[in-house]
Amino acid sequence: MSTISRTSSEPTFQQVASIVSLLQKAVKIVCLYPPANPSCAKAILLFTNELGAYLQSNNHLLLSLAEEGFTFEHESVEPSFGDSHRLSKICYDAGVSELEFGQEFSDESADEVFDIFRKVINKDDGDWELGEALWGKQIPGFNFEIIEDQSYLEFDSEIRREFFDSQGKGLDSGHLNDSDIASNSYKSVFDEPDDNDNDNDKNCIIRMTSEKSAQLAAVTATLADDKTEEAKAKALKEDASVKPRDLLMRVYELDSKDAHETAMALAKDAMFNPGKELLGILDDLLEQDKRVSEFDTTVLTCVKAHSFFIEQGSLSGATAILHKLQERRAQLKQSAPEWEAKIAEALSSIASRERMGAVCSILNDNDRITAADFSAYLATFDWTTYSTLVEVLGELERQEHRMALCGFLEGAKEEHVDLIASGLYDKRWFVARNTAIILSNFDCSRSHKHLLKTLHHSEPRVRIEVVRGCKKHDGAFKSAILLEAITDEDSQISHLAVETALAQSGSEAFPLFQTLLDKLLTGEIPTSAGTQIIGGYSRSGQSLAVEKLAKLAGDWRVIGRSPFQVFRESAIRALQTNTSVESDAALLKLSKSWCKEVKNLAKAALETQSALEAQSANQKEH
């Protein structure tokens, strides 16, 4: 048996509160998922690690139960009961007054304890109370106490006192030993009765096997008029080896066929899904209602059912309700527009700001609702909800849910972009940032207009998303974004704009490279980017770029001055690769320059150009 690895930690109320929180969360996860699900093992491991750290410096951890929940040293270590499924509530209602974890608590102990919690809460083995399930279990490092134990102890104390007094020994005499107990009165309880014993004597106990005892208890508890159904279930539980059909035949005196049918009915009842049944009923009502008043009531019931599923954390149930309403709405659009309007009104109510806020709360509190679940839910809404959805974008705490919502909004049509763009003007910068990311996926004049305005947003984290997003686009819009961003006061944004601009090509980028070249020559842009900027200027401008390149190459002021010397060489190479007729004339003129350096660079460029042209001609001939 492997014991839990423990690390040193200072015992504090905060640590105990953390242990309690992890315990309750682990119980909830274990009850929600199948035992083989990795989430169960992970949740239990988090709890045992935290507990192990505490037990490293403490002999045990004793948690008491009170109305306010778990307490430690008479101090509450959790909020008041707010969840009927919380472990502390279940323990308290079952009469459990204390839970104790000791040094011997191991991984195997944890598995056994959580398995008991799962079976009791999910009622896998019937309607058992927690105290019943724990009773008689010998789990290393784990003990519990139920309220009834105190009364049992008091009752046992009275019996012991009477016995001691009958022997002439007080409780504190110290003279009673095992041999005393083995003889006298206690011995008569466990021995076979004499033939002369009075059968009606209340103290007479008939010895029986555990199997017979369990069967007798089951039948007695079931058939007695003063026993409740709960007592029946408890008694029947005593004999777990008996199959349900055999128990039904024995207890209710059913024949084999009736017992089989009854067992099947009980099994079907155990699989009853109230949520699924509710959806089926509402579906039938939506199809069968003939009067407006009845239909109105059914639609209102659907809205309430949707709220119920949301409160229960069942997004799939809420999604199913919306699907039913949308399907019926489509059917009634032509035949009964006034009825269709009722459904439209209900859907609008469901998509209200208040109700969407409730959905966000459920998503934030429930880590088992996936992005796929949320996407399926969002798919039931139309463009009329865009403004509301953009608002709640800032309330979603989990990234996967935010991405799901962004993905849904990115599917909007161009005419609805303005509704989404409202998020750019939200006071919460992160809402504006997410909206900018969404709009960057639209290549239309509406989104371009809003994104250009966003470059003047006060928050740099919003503006930089606009620059990142423009990489998805080409043409004048991209150039306009970069041209504006190059002069941004935030160095990170301006550098990103320069890097993005250097990868551009085509005549649309020429104004952008003009600005970059001017800033390069004035020292506003690092000289290391000089060669790329000059080359991009030549490629995008072609004949329009020749005059400035020739001037840069022949300017006598750059002689011997670094880095302008590099700019001269880059300008001559750019003229060499420029395909315009004007570039050839400019190089020829520079080859006759009075400056020896300029003349040699220009001649070399012309020779290289001629060699490349000859090589190209030979390749065409072959």
Coordinates of C-alpha atoms in Angstrom, one line a residue:
M1 CA 0.0 0.0 0.0
S2 CA 1.6 3.3 -1.1
T3 CA 1.3 6.2 1.3
I4 CA 0.6 9.8 0.2
S5 CA 3.7 11.9 -0.5
R6 CA 3.7 14.8 1.9
T7 CA 5.6 18.1 1.8
S8 CA 6.3 20.5 4.7
S9 CA 3.7 23.2 5.2
E10 CA 2.7 25.5 8.0
P11 CA -0.7 24.4 9.4
T12 CA -3.1 27.2 9.1
F13 CA -6.9 27.7 8.9
Q14 CA -6.3 28.7 5.2
Q15 CA -4.7 25.4 4.6
V16 CA -7.5 23.5 6.2
A17 CA -10.0 25.5 4.2
S18 CA -8.2 24.6 1.1
I19 CA -8.3 20.9 2.0
V20 CA -12.0 21.1 2.6
S21 CA -12.5 22.9 -0.7
L22 CA -10.5 20.3 -2.6
L23 CA -12.4 17.5 -0.8
Q24 CA -15.8 18.9 -1.7
K25 CA -14.7 19.5 -5.3
A26 CA -13.2 16.0 -5.6
V27 CA -16.5 14.5 -4.3
K28 CA -18.5 16.5 -6.9
I29 CA -16.2 15.4 -9.8
V30 CA -16.2 11.8 -8.7
C31 CA -20.0 11.8 -8.6
L32 CA -20.2 13.5 -12.1
Y33 CA -17.8 11.4 -14.1
P34 CA -17.3 7.6 -14.5
P35 CA -14.5 6.2 -12.2
A36 CA -12.2 5.7 -15.1
N37 CA -12.3 9.3 -16.2
P38 CA -8.9 11.0 -15.6
S39 CA -10.6 14.0 -14.0
C40 CA -11.5 11.8 -11.0
A41 CA -8.0 10.7 -10.3
K42 CA -6.7 14.3 -10.8
A43 CA -9.2 15.7 -8.3
I44 CA -8.5 13.1 -5.7
L45 CA -4.7 13.6 -6.2
L46 CA -5.1 17.4 -5.6
F47 CA -6.9 16.6 -2.3
T48 CA -4.5 14.0 -1.1
N49 CA -1.5 16.1 -1.8
E50 CA -2.9 19.0 0.1
L51 CA -3.9 16.7 3.0
G52 CA -0.5 15.0 2.9
A53 CA 1.2 18.4 3.3
Y54 CA -0.9 19.2 6.3
L55 CA -0.3 15.8 7.9
Q56 CA 3.4 16.2 7.5
S57 CA 3.4 18.4 10.6
N58 CA 0.2 17.2 12.3
N59 CA -0.9 13.9 13.6
H60 CA -4.4 14.1 12.2
L61 CA -7.0 16.4 10.8
L62 CA -10.3 16.5 12.6
L63 CA -13.2 18.2 10.8
S64 CA -16.5 18.7 12.6
L65 CA -19.9 19.2 11.1
A66 CA -22.2 22.1 12.1
E67 CA -25.1 23.9 10.4
E68 CA -22.7 26.3 8.7
G69 CA -20.7 23.4 7.2
F70 CA -17.2 22.0 8.1
T71 CA -15.5 23.5 11.1
F72 CA -12.0 23.2 12.4
E73 CA -11.2 24.0 16.0
H74 CA -14.7 25.5 16.3
E75 CA -14.0 27.9 13.4
S76 CA -15.9 27.6 10.1
V77 CA -13.6 26.6 7.1
E78 CA -16.3 26.9 4.4
P79 CA -19.2 29.2 3.4
S80 CA -22.7 28.5 4.7
F81 CA -24.7 25.7 3.0
G82 CA -25.7 27.0 -0.4
D83 CA -25.6 23.7 -2.3
S84 CA -27.8 20.8 -1.4
H85 CA -25.3 18.5 -3.0
R86 CA -22.3 19.8 -1.0
L87 CA -20.5 17.0 0.9
S88 CA -20.8 18.9 4.3
K89 CA -24.6 19.2 3.8
I90 CA -24.9 15.5 2.9
C91 CA -22.8 14.5 6.0
Y92 CA -24.7 16.8 8.3
D93 CA -28.1 15.5 7.1
A94 CA -26.9 11.9 7.6
G95 CA -25.9 12.7 11.2
V96 CA -22.2 12.5 10.6
S97 CA -20.6 14.8 13.2
E98 CA -16.9 14.3 12.6
L99 CA -14.5 13.2 9.8
E100 CA -10.9 12.4 10.8
F101 CA -7.9 11.9 8.6
G102 CA -4.8 10.3 10.1
Q103 CA -1.2 9.7 9.2
E104 CA -2.1 6.2 7.8
F105 CA -4.4 7.7 5.1
S106 CA -3.1 6.5 1.8
D107 CA -3.9 6.5 -1.9
E108 CA -5.9 3.3 -1.4
S109 CA -7.7 4.8 1.6
A110 CA -8.7 7.8 -0.6
D111 CA -10.0 5.6 -3.4
E112 CA -12.1 3.6 -1.0
V113 CA -13.5 6.7 0.8
F114 CA -14.4 8.5 -2.5
D115 CA -16.0 5.3 -3.9
I116 CA -18.3 5.3 -0.8
F117 CA -19.2 8.9 -1.3
R118 CA -19.9 8.3 -5.0
K119 CA -22.1 5.3 -4.4
V120 CA -24.1 7.0 -1.7
I121 CA -24.6 10.3 -3.5
N122 CA -25.4 8.7 -6.9
K123 CA -27.4 6.0 -5.1
D124 CA -25.6 3.3 -7.2
D125 CA -26.4 0.6 -4.6
G126 CA -29.8 1.9 -3.5
D127 CA -31.1 4.6 -1.2
W128 CA -28.4 4.3 1.4
E129 CA -27.5 6.9 4.0
L130 CA -23.8 7.9 4.4
G131 CA -23.7 6.5 7.9
E132 CA -24.9 3.1 6.8
A133 CA -22.4 3.0 4.0
L134 CA -19.5 3.9 6.3
W135 CA -20.6 1.6 9.1
G136 CA -18.2 -1.2 9.7
K137 CA -15.6 0.0 7.2
Q138 CA -12.0 -0.3 8.3
I139 CA -10.2 2.3 6.2
P140 CA -6.6 3.1 7.3
G141 CA -6.2 6.7 8.4
F142 CA -9.9 7.5 8.1
N143 CA -12.5 7.6 11.0
F144 CA -15.9 9.1 11.4
E145 CA -18.5 9.7 14.1
I146 CA -22.2 10.0 13.8
I147 CA -24.5 11.8 16.2
E148 CA -26.2 8.5 17.2
D149 CA -22.8 7.2 18.4
Q150 CA -22.9 9.5 21.4
S151 CA -26.3 8.1 22.5
Y152 CA -25.0 4.6 22.0
L153 CA -22.0 5.3 24.2
E154 CA -24.2 6.8 26.9
F155 CA -26.5 3.7 26.7
D156 CA -23.5 1.3 26.8
S157 CA -22.1 3.2 29.8
E158 CA -25.3 2.6 31.8
I159 CA -25.2 -1.1 31.0
R160 CA -21.5 -1.3 32.0
R161 CA -22.3 0.6 35.3
E162 CA -25.1 -1.8 36.1
F163 CA -22.9 -4.8 35.5
F164 CA -20.0 -3.4 37.6
D165 CA -22.4 -2.5 40.4
S166 CA -23.8 -6.1 40.3
Q167 CA -20.2 -7.4 40.7
G168 CA -19.6 -5.0 43.6
K169 CA -17.0 -3.1 41.5
G170 CA -17.2 0.6 40.6
L171 CA -16.3 2.0 37.2
D172 CA -13.1 3.3 38.6
S173 CA -12.2 0.3 40.8
G174 CA -9.6 -0.9 38.3
H175 CA -10.4 -4.6 39.4
L176 CA -12.3 -5.6 36.3
N177 CA -10.3 -7.6 33.8
D178 CA -10.8 -9.7 30.7
S179 CA -11.5 -12.9 32.7
D180 CA -14.2 -11.1 34.5
I181 CA -15.9 -10.1 31.3
A182 CA -15.4 -13.6 29.8
S183 CA -17.4 -15.1 32.6
N184 CA -20.6 -14.3 34.4
S185 CA -23.3 -12.3 32.7
Y186 CA -21.7 -11.6 29.3
K187 CA -21.0 -15.3 28.8
S188 CA -24.7 -16.1 29.1
V189 CA -25.5 -13.8 26.3
F190 CA -23.5 -15.6 23.7
D191 CA -24.1 -19.2 24.9
E192 CA -26.8 -21.5 23.8
P193 CA -29.9 -21.2 26.1
D194 CA -30.7 -24.0 28.5
D195 CA -33.9 -26.0 27.8
N196 CA -35.3 -24.6 31.0
D197 CA -34.9 -21.0 29.9
N198 CA -38.0 -19.0 29.4
D199 CA -38.6 -18.4 25.7
N200 CA -40.4 -15.2 26.4
D201 CA -37.6 -13.8 28.4
K202 CA -36.6 -10.5 26.8
N203 CA -32.9 -11.1 27.6
C204 CA -32.9 -14.4 25.8
I205 CA -30.9 -14.1 22.5
I206 CA -31.1 -16.9 19.9
R207 CA -27.8 -17.4 18.1
M208 CA -28.1 -17.5 14.3
T209 CA -25.9 -17.3 11.3
S210 CA -25.4 -13.9 9.7
E211 CA -27.1 -15.1 6.6
K212 CA -30.3 -16.2 8.4
S213 CA -30.2 -13.0 10.4
A214 CA -30.0 -10.8 7.3
Q215 CA -32.9 -12.7 5.6
L216 CA -35.1 -12.5 8.7
A217 CA -34.4 -8.8 9.1
A218 CA -35.3 -8.2 5.4
V219 CA -38.6 -10.0 5.6
T220 CA -39.5 -8.6 9.0
A221 CA -38.7 -5.0 7.9
T222 CA -40.6 -5.4 4.7
L223 CA -43.8 -7.0 5.9
A224 CA -44.3 -5.2 9.2
D225 CA -47.0 -2.6 9.0
D226 CA -45.2 0.0 11.0
K227 CA -42.1 -0.1 8.9
T228 CA -41.6 2.7 6.3
E229 CA -40.4 2.3 2.7
E230 CA -37.0 3.6 3.8
A231 CA -36.8 0.8 6.4
K232 CA -37.6 -1.7 3.7
A233 CA -34.8 -0.6 1.5
K234 CA -32.4 -0.6 4.4
A235 CA -33.4 -4.1 5.4
L236 CA -33.2 -5.5 1.9
K237 CA -29.8 -4.0 1.6
E238 CA -28.6 -6.4 4.3
D239 CA -28.4 -9.3 1.9
A240 CA -26.4 -8.1 -1.1
S241 CA -25.8 -11.6 -2.4
V242 CA -29.5 -12.1 -3.3
K243 CA -30.5 -11.1 -6.8
P244 CA -33.4 -8.5 -7.1
R245 CA -35.8 -11.0 -8.7
D246 CA -35.2 -13.5 -5.9
L247 CA -35.8 -10.8 -3.3
L248 CA -39.0 -9.8 -5.0
M249 CA -40.2 -13.4 -5.1
R250 CA -39.3 -14.0 -1.4
V251 CA -40.6 -10.8 0.1
Y252 CA -43.6 -10.0 -2.0
E253 CA -44.5 -13.6 -2.8
L254 CA -44.4 -13.1 -6.5
D255 CA -44.1 -15.8 -9.1
S256 CA -41.1 -15.9 -11.4
K257 CA -42.7 -14.1 -14.3
D258 CA -44.2 -11.2 -12.2
A259 CA -40.9 -10.9 -10.3
H260 CA -39.0 -10.5 -13.6
E261 CA -41.4 -7.9 -14.9
T262 CA -41.3 -6.0 -11.7
A263 CA -37.5 -6.0 -11.6
M264 CA -37.4 -4.7 -15.2
A265 CA -39.8 -1.9 -14.3
L266 CA -37.6 -1.0 -11.3
A267 CA -34.5 -0.9 -13.5
K268 CA -36.3 1.3 -16.1
D269 CA -37.4 3.6 -13.3
A270 CA -33.8 3.9 -12.1
M271 CA -32.8 5.1 -15.5
F272 CA -35.6 7.7 -15.6
N273 CA -34.2 11.1 -16.8
P274 CA -36.5 13.9 -15.7
G275 CA -34.8 16.4 -18.0
K276 CA -35.3 14.2 -21.0
E277 CA -38.9 13.5 -20.1
L278 CA -39.5 17.3 -19.7
L279 CA -38.1 18.0 -23.2
G280 CA -40.4 15.3 -24.6
I281 CA -43.5 16.7 -23.0
L282 CA -42.7 20.3 -24.1
D283 CA -42.1 19.0 -27.7
D284 CA -45.5 17.3 -27.7
L285 CA -47.2 20.4 -26.3
L286 CA -45.6 22.7 -28.9
E287 CA -46.9 20.5 -31.6
Q288 CA -50.4 19.8 -30.2
D289 CA -51.6 23.1 -28.7
K290 CA -54.6 24.4 -30.7
R291 CA -55.5 27.6 -28.9
V292 CA -53.4 30.7 -28.6
S293 CA -53.8 30.8 -24.8
E294 CA -52.5 27.2 -24.4
F295 CA -49.7 27.8 -26.8
D296 CA -48.7 31.0 -24.9
T297 CA -48.6 29.0 -21.7
T298 CA -46.4 26.3 -23.3
V299 CA -44.0 28.8 -24.7
L300 CA -43.7 30.5 -21.3
T301 CA -43.1 27.0 -19.7
C302 CA -40.3 26.5 -22.2
V303 CA -38.7 29.8 -21.1
K304 CA -38.9 28.6 -17.5
A305 CA -37.5 25.2 -18.4
H306 CA -34.6 26.9 -20.1
S307 CA -33.9 28.9 -16.9
F308 CA -34.1 25.6 -14.9
F309 CA -31.6 23.9 -17.0
I310 CA -29.2 26.8 -16.8
E311 CA -29.5 26.9 -13.0
Q312 CA -28.7 23.2 -12.9
G313 CA -25.6 23.7 -15.1
S314 CA -27.1 21.7 -17.9
L315 CA -26.2 23.7 -21.0
S316 CA -27.2 20.7 -23.2
G317 CA -30.7 20.8 -21.8
A318 CA -31.0 24.5 -22.4
T319 CA -29.7 24.0 -25.9
A320 CA -32.4 21.4 -26.6
I321 CA -35.1 23.8 -25.4
L322 CA -33.9 26.4 -27.8
H323 CA -33.7 23.9 -30.7
K324 CA -37.4 23.0 -30.0
L325 CA -38.4 26.6 -30.1
Q326 CA -36.4 27.4 -33.3
E327 CA -37.8 24.4 -35.1
R328 CA -41.4 25.2 -34.2
R329 CA -40.8 28.9 -35.1
A330 CA -39.7 27.9 -38.6
Q331 CA -42.8 25.7 -39.0
L332 CA -45.2 28.5 -38.0
K333 CA -43.5 31.4 -39.9
Q334 CA -45.8 31.0 -42.9
S335 CA -48.8 29.3 -41.5
A336 CA -49.3 31.2 -38.2
P337 CA -47.2 34.3 -38.0
E338 CA -48.9 35.5 -34.8
W339 CA -47.8 32.2 -33.1
E340 CA -44.4 32.5 -34.6
A341 CA -44.2 36.0 -33.0
K342 CA -44.8 34.5 -29.6
I343 CA -41.8 32.2 -30.0
A344 CA -39.7 35.1 -31.3
E345 CA -40.6 37.1 -28.2
A346 CA -39.6 34.2 -26.0
L347 CA -36.3 33.8 -27.7
S348 CA -35.6 37.5 -27.3
S349 CA -36.3 37.1 -23.6
I350 CA -34.0 34.2 -23.3
A351 CA -31.2 36.2 -25.0
S352 CA -31.6 39.2 -22.6
R353 CA -28.6 40.7 -20.9
E354 CA -29.7 39.3 -17.5
R355 CA -30.2 35.7 -18.7
M356 CA -26.9 35.7 -20.7
G357 CA -25.2 36.9 -17.6
A358 CA -26.6 33.9 -15.8
V359 CA -25.2 31.6 -18.5
C360 CA -21.8 33.2 -18.1
S361 CA -21.9 32.6 -14.3
I362 CA -22.7 28.9 -15.0
L363 CA -19.8 28.6 -17.5
N364 CA -17.4 30.2 -15.0
D365 CA -18.4 28.0 -12.1
N366 CA -18.7 24.7 -14.1
D367 CA -15.5 23.4 -15.6
R368 CA -17.2 20.4 -17.2
I369 CA -19.0 22.6 -19.7
T370 CA -16.8 22.4 -22.8
A371 CA -16.3 24.9 -25.6
A372 CA -18.2 22.5 -27.9
D373 CA -21.2 22.6 -25.5
F374 CA -21.1 26.4 -25.5
S375 CA -20.7 26.6 -29.3
A376 CA -23.8 24.4 -29.7
Y377 CA -25.7 26.6 -27.4
L378 CA -24.7 29.8 -29.3
A379 CA -25.6 28.2 -32.6
T380 CA -29.3 28.6 -31.6
F381 CA -29.1 32.4 -31.6
D382 CA -29.3 34.8 -34.5
W383 CA -27.9 38.3 -35.3
T384 CA -30.3 40.0 -32.9
T385 CA -28.2 38.8 -30.0
Y386 CA -24.8 40.1 -31.2
S387 CA -24.8 43.3 -29.1
T388 CA -25.6 41.3 -25.9
L389 CA -23.1 38.7 -26.7
V390 CA -20.4 41.3 -27.2
E391 CA -21.2 42.7 -23.7
V392 CA -20.9 39.4 -21.9
L393 CA -17.6 38.7 -23.8
G394 CA -15.9 40.5 -20.9
E395 CA -17.5 38.2 -18.2
L396 CA -16.3 34.8 -19.4
E397 CA -13.3 33.7 -17.3
R398 CA -12.3 30.7 -19.3
Q399 CA -10.3 31.2 -22.5
E400 CA -12.0 28.2 -24.2
H401 CA -15.4 29.8 -23.7
R402 CA -14.2 33.2 -24.9
M403 CA -12.8 31.6 -28.1
A404 CA -16.1 29.8 -28.7
L405 CA -18.0 33.1 -28.5
C406 CA -15.5 34.9 -30.7
G407 CA -15.8 32.1 -33.2
F408 CA -19.6 32.4 -33.2
L409 CA -19.4 36.2 -33.8
E410 CA -16.9 35.8 -36.6
G411 CA -19.6 34.0 -38.5
A412 CA -21.8 37.1 -38.7
K413 CA -22.7 38.6 -42.1
E414 CA -21.2 41.9 -43.2
E415 CA -24.4 43.9 -42.6
H416 CA -24.3 43.0 -38.9
V417 CA -20.7 44.1 -38.4
D418 CA -21.8 47.3 -36.8
L419 CA -23.5 45.4 -34.0
I420 CA -20.4 43.6 -33.1
A421 CA -18.3 46.8 -33.4
S422 CA -20.1 48.2 -30.5
G423 CA -17.7 46.3 -28.3
L424 CA -14.8 48.5 -29.5
Y425 CA -16.3 51.4 -27.5
D426 CA -16.8 49.3 -24.3
K427 CA -15.1 50.9 -21.2
R428 CA -13.5 47.5 -20.5
W429 CA -10.3 47.4 -22.5
F430 CA -10.4 43.6 -22.8
V431 CA -13.8 43.7 -24.4
A432 CA -12.5 46.2 -26.9
R433 CA -9.5 44.0 -27.5
N434 CA -11.5 40.9 -28.1
T435 CA -13.8 42.8 -30.4
A436 CA -10.8 44.0 -32.4
I437 CA -9.7 40.4 -32.8
I438 CA -13.2 39.4 -34.1
L439 CA -13.4 42.4 -36.6
S440 CA -10.0 41.6 -38.0
N441 CA -11.5 38.5 -39.5
F442 CA -13.9 40.6 -41.6
D443 CA -12.6 42.0 -44.9
C444 CA -15.1 44.6 -45.6
S445 CA -15.4 48.4 -45.6
R446 CA -17.5 48.4 -42.4
S447 CA -14.9 46.5 -40.3
H448 CA -12.0 48.5 -41.9
K449 CA -13.7 51.8 -40.8
H450 CA -14.0 50.7 -37.2
L451 CA -10.5 49.2 -37.0
L452 CA -8.9 52.4 -38.4
K453 CA -10.7 54.4 -35.6
T454 CA -9.5 51.9 -33.1
L455 CA -5.8 52.8 -33.8
H456 CA -6.5 55.9 -31.7
H457 CA -7.8 53.8 -28.7
S458 CA -6.2 54.8 -25.4
E459 CA -5.1 51.3 -24.5
P460 CA -2.0 50.0 -26.4
R461 CA -3.2 46.4 -25.9
V462 CA -6.2 47.2 -28.1
R463 CA -4.2 49.0 -30.8
I464 CA -1.7 46.2 -31.1
E465 CA -4.4 43.7 -31.9
V466 CA -5.4 45.9 -34.9
V467 CA -1.9 45.7 -36.2
R468 CA -1.7 42.0 -35.7
G469 CA -5.1 41.5 -37.4
C470 CA -4.1 43.5 -40.5
K471 CA -1.7 40.7 -41.5
K472 CA -4.8 38.7 -42.6
H473 CA -5.5 41.4 -45.3
D474 CA -3.9 42.8 -48.4
G475 CA -4.1 46.1 -50.3
A476 CA -4.9 49.6 -49.3
F477 CA -6.5 48.8 -45.9
K478 CA -3.4 47.0 -44.7
S479 CA -1.1 49.8 -45.8
A480 CA -3.4 52.4 -44.2
I481 CA -3.2 50.5 -40.8
L482 CA 0.6 50.1 -41.0
L483 CA 1.1 53.6 -42.1
E484 CA -0.8 54.9 -39.1
A485 CA 0.8 52.4 -36.7
I486 CA 4.4 53.1 -37.7
T487 CA 4.1 56.5 -36.0
D488 CA 2.5 55.0 -32.8
E489 CA 3.9 56.3 -29.6
D490 CA 4.2 52.8 -28.2
S491 CA 7.5 51.3 -29.4
Q492 CA 6.2 47.7 -29.5
I493 CA 3.3 48.7 -31.8
S494 CA 5.6 50.7 -34.1
H495 CA 8.2 48.0 -34.3
L496 CA 5.5 45.4 -35.2
A497 CA 4.1 47.7 -37.9
V498 CA 7.6 48.1 -39.4
E499 CA 8.2 44.3 -39.4
T500 CA 4.8 43.7 -41.0
A501 CA 5.3 46.5 -43.6
L502 CA 8.7 45.0 -44.7
A503 CA 6.9 41.9 -45.9
Q504 CA 4.6 43.9 -48.2
S505 CA 4.7 44.1 -51.9
G506 CA 2.8 45.6 -54.8
S507 CA 2.1 49.2 -55.8
E508 CA -0.4 49.6 -52.9
A509 CA 2.5 49.4 -50.5
F510 CA 4.5 52.2 -52.2
P511 CA 3.1 55.0 -50.0
L512 CA 4.0 52.9 -47.0
F513 CA 7.6 52.4 -48.1
Q514 CA 7.9 56.1 -48.8
T515 CA 7.1 56.8 -45.2
L516 CA 9.4 54.1 -44.0
L517 CA 12.3 55.5 -46.1
D518 CA 11.8 59.0 -44.9
K519 CA 11.9 57.8 -41.2
L520 CA 14.9 55.7 -42.0
L521 CA 16.9 58.7 -43.3
T522 CA 15.8 60.8 -40.3
G523 CA 16.9 58.2 -37.9
E524 CA 13.4 57.3 -36.5
I525 CA 13.8 53.7 -37.7
P526 CA 16.8 51.5 -36.9
T527 CA 19.4 51.5 -39.7
S528 CA 19.5 47.7 -39.6
A529 CA 16.3 47.7 -41.6
G530 CA 17.7 50.0 -44.3
T531 CA 18.4 47.4 -47.0
Q532 CA 14.9 45.9 -46.6
I533 CA 13.2 49.3 -46.7
I534 CA 15.1 50.5 -49.8
G535 CA 14.6 47.3 -51.6
G536 CA 10.8 47.3 -50.8
Y537 CA 10.6 51.0 -51.9
S538 CA 12.1 50.1 -55.3
R539 CA 9.9 47.0 -55.9
S540 CA 6.7 48.7 -55.0
G541 CA 7.4 52.0 -56.8
Q542 CA 9.4 50.8 -59.8
S543 CA 9.7 53.9 -62.1
L544 CA 8.3 56.1 -59.3
A545 CA 11.1 55.1 -57.0
V546 CA 14.1 55.7 -59.5
E547 CA 14.6 59.4 -58.9
K548 CA 14.9 59.2 -55.1
L549 CA 17.1 56.1 -55.3
A550 CA 19.5 57.8 -57.8
K551 CA 19.7 60.8 -55.6
L552 CA 20.4 58.6 -52.6
A553 CA 23.2 56.7 -54.5
G554 CA 24.9 59.9 -55.8
D555 CA 24.6 62.2 -52.9
W556 CA 28.1 63.4 -52.1
R557 CA 27.2 64.0 -48.5
V558 CA 27.1 60.3 -47.7
I559 CA 30.7 59.7 -48.7
G560 CA 32.6 58.0 -45.9
R561 CA 29.6 58.3 -43.5
S562 CA 28.2 55.2 -42.0
P563 CA 25.4 54.0 -42.1
F564 CA 24.6 56.2 -45.1
Q565 CA 27.4 54.5 -47.0
V566 CA 25.4 51.3 -46.7
F567 CA 22.3 53.1 -47.9
R568 CA 24.2 54.1 -51.1
E569 CA 25.1 50.5 -51.9
S570 CA 21.6 49.4 -51.2
A571 CA 20.2 52.1 -53.5
I572 CA 22.4 51.0 -56.4
R573 CA 21.5 47.3 -55.9
A574 CA 17.8 48.4 -55.8
L575 CA 18.2 50.2 -59.1
Q576 CA 19.8 47.0 -60.6
T577 CA 16.8 44.9 -59.7
N578 CA 14.3 47.6 -60.7
T579 CA 12.7 46.5 -64.0
S580 CA 11.8 50.0 -65.3
V581 CA 13.6 51.6 -68.2
E582 CA 14.3 54.6 -66.0
S583 CA 16.4 52.5 -63.7
D584 CA 18.8 51.6 -66.6
A585 CA 19.3 55.2 -67.5
A586 CA 19.9 56.1 -63.9
L587 CA 22.6 53.4 -63.5
L588 CA 24.3 54.5 -66.7
K589 CA 24.5 58.1 -65.5
L590 CA 25.9 57.0 -62.1
S591 CA 28.6 55.0 -63.9
K592 CA 30.0 58.3 -65.2
S593 CA 30.0 60.0 -61.8
W594 CA 33.0 62.0 -60.8
C595 CA 32.9 60.0 -57.5
K596 CA 35.1 57.0 -58.0
E597 CA 33.1 54.9 -55.5
V598 CA 29.8 55.6 -57.1
K599 CA 31.1 55.0 -60.6
N600 CA 32.6 51.6 -59.6
L601 CA 29.4 50.5 -57.9
A602 CA 27.2 51.5 -60.8
K603 CA 29.5 49.8 -63.4
A604 CA 29.4 46.6 -61.3
A605 CA 25.6 46.8 -61.2
L606 CA 25.4 47.2 -65.0
E607 CA 27.7 44.3 -65.6
T608 CA 25.7 42.1 -63.2
Q609 CA 22.5 43.1 -64.9
S610 CA 23.9 42.3 -68.4
A611 CA 25.2 38.9 -67.2
L612 CA 21.8 38.1 -65.8
E613 CA 20.0 39.1 -69.0
A614 CA 22.4 37.0 -71.1
Q615 CA 21.8 34.0 -68.9
S616 CA 18.1 34.4 -69.1
A617 CA 18.3 34.6 -72.9
N618 CA 20.3 31.4 -73.2
Q619 CA 17.8 29.6 -71.0
K620 CA 15.0 30.7 -73.3
E621 CA 16.9 29.4 -76.4
H622 CA 17.3 26.0 -74.8

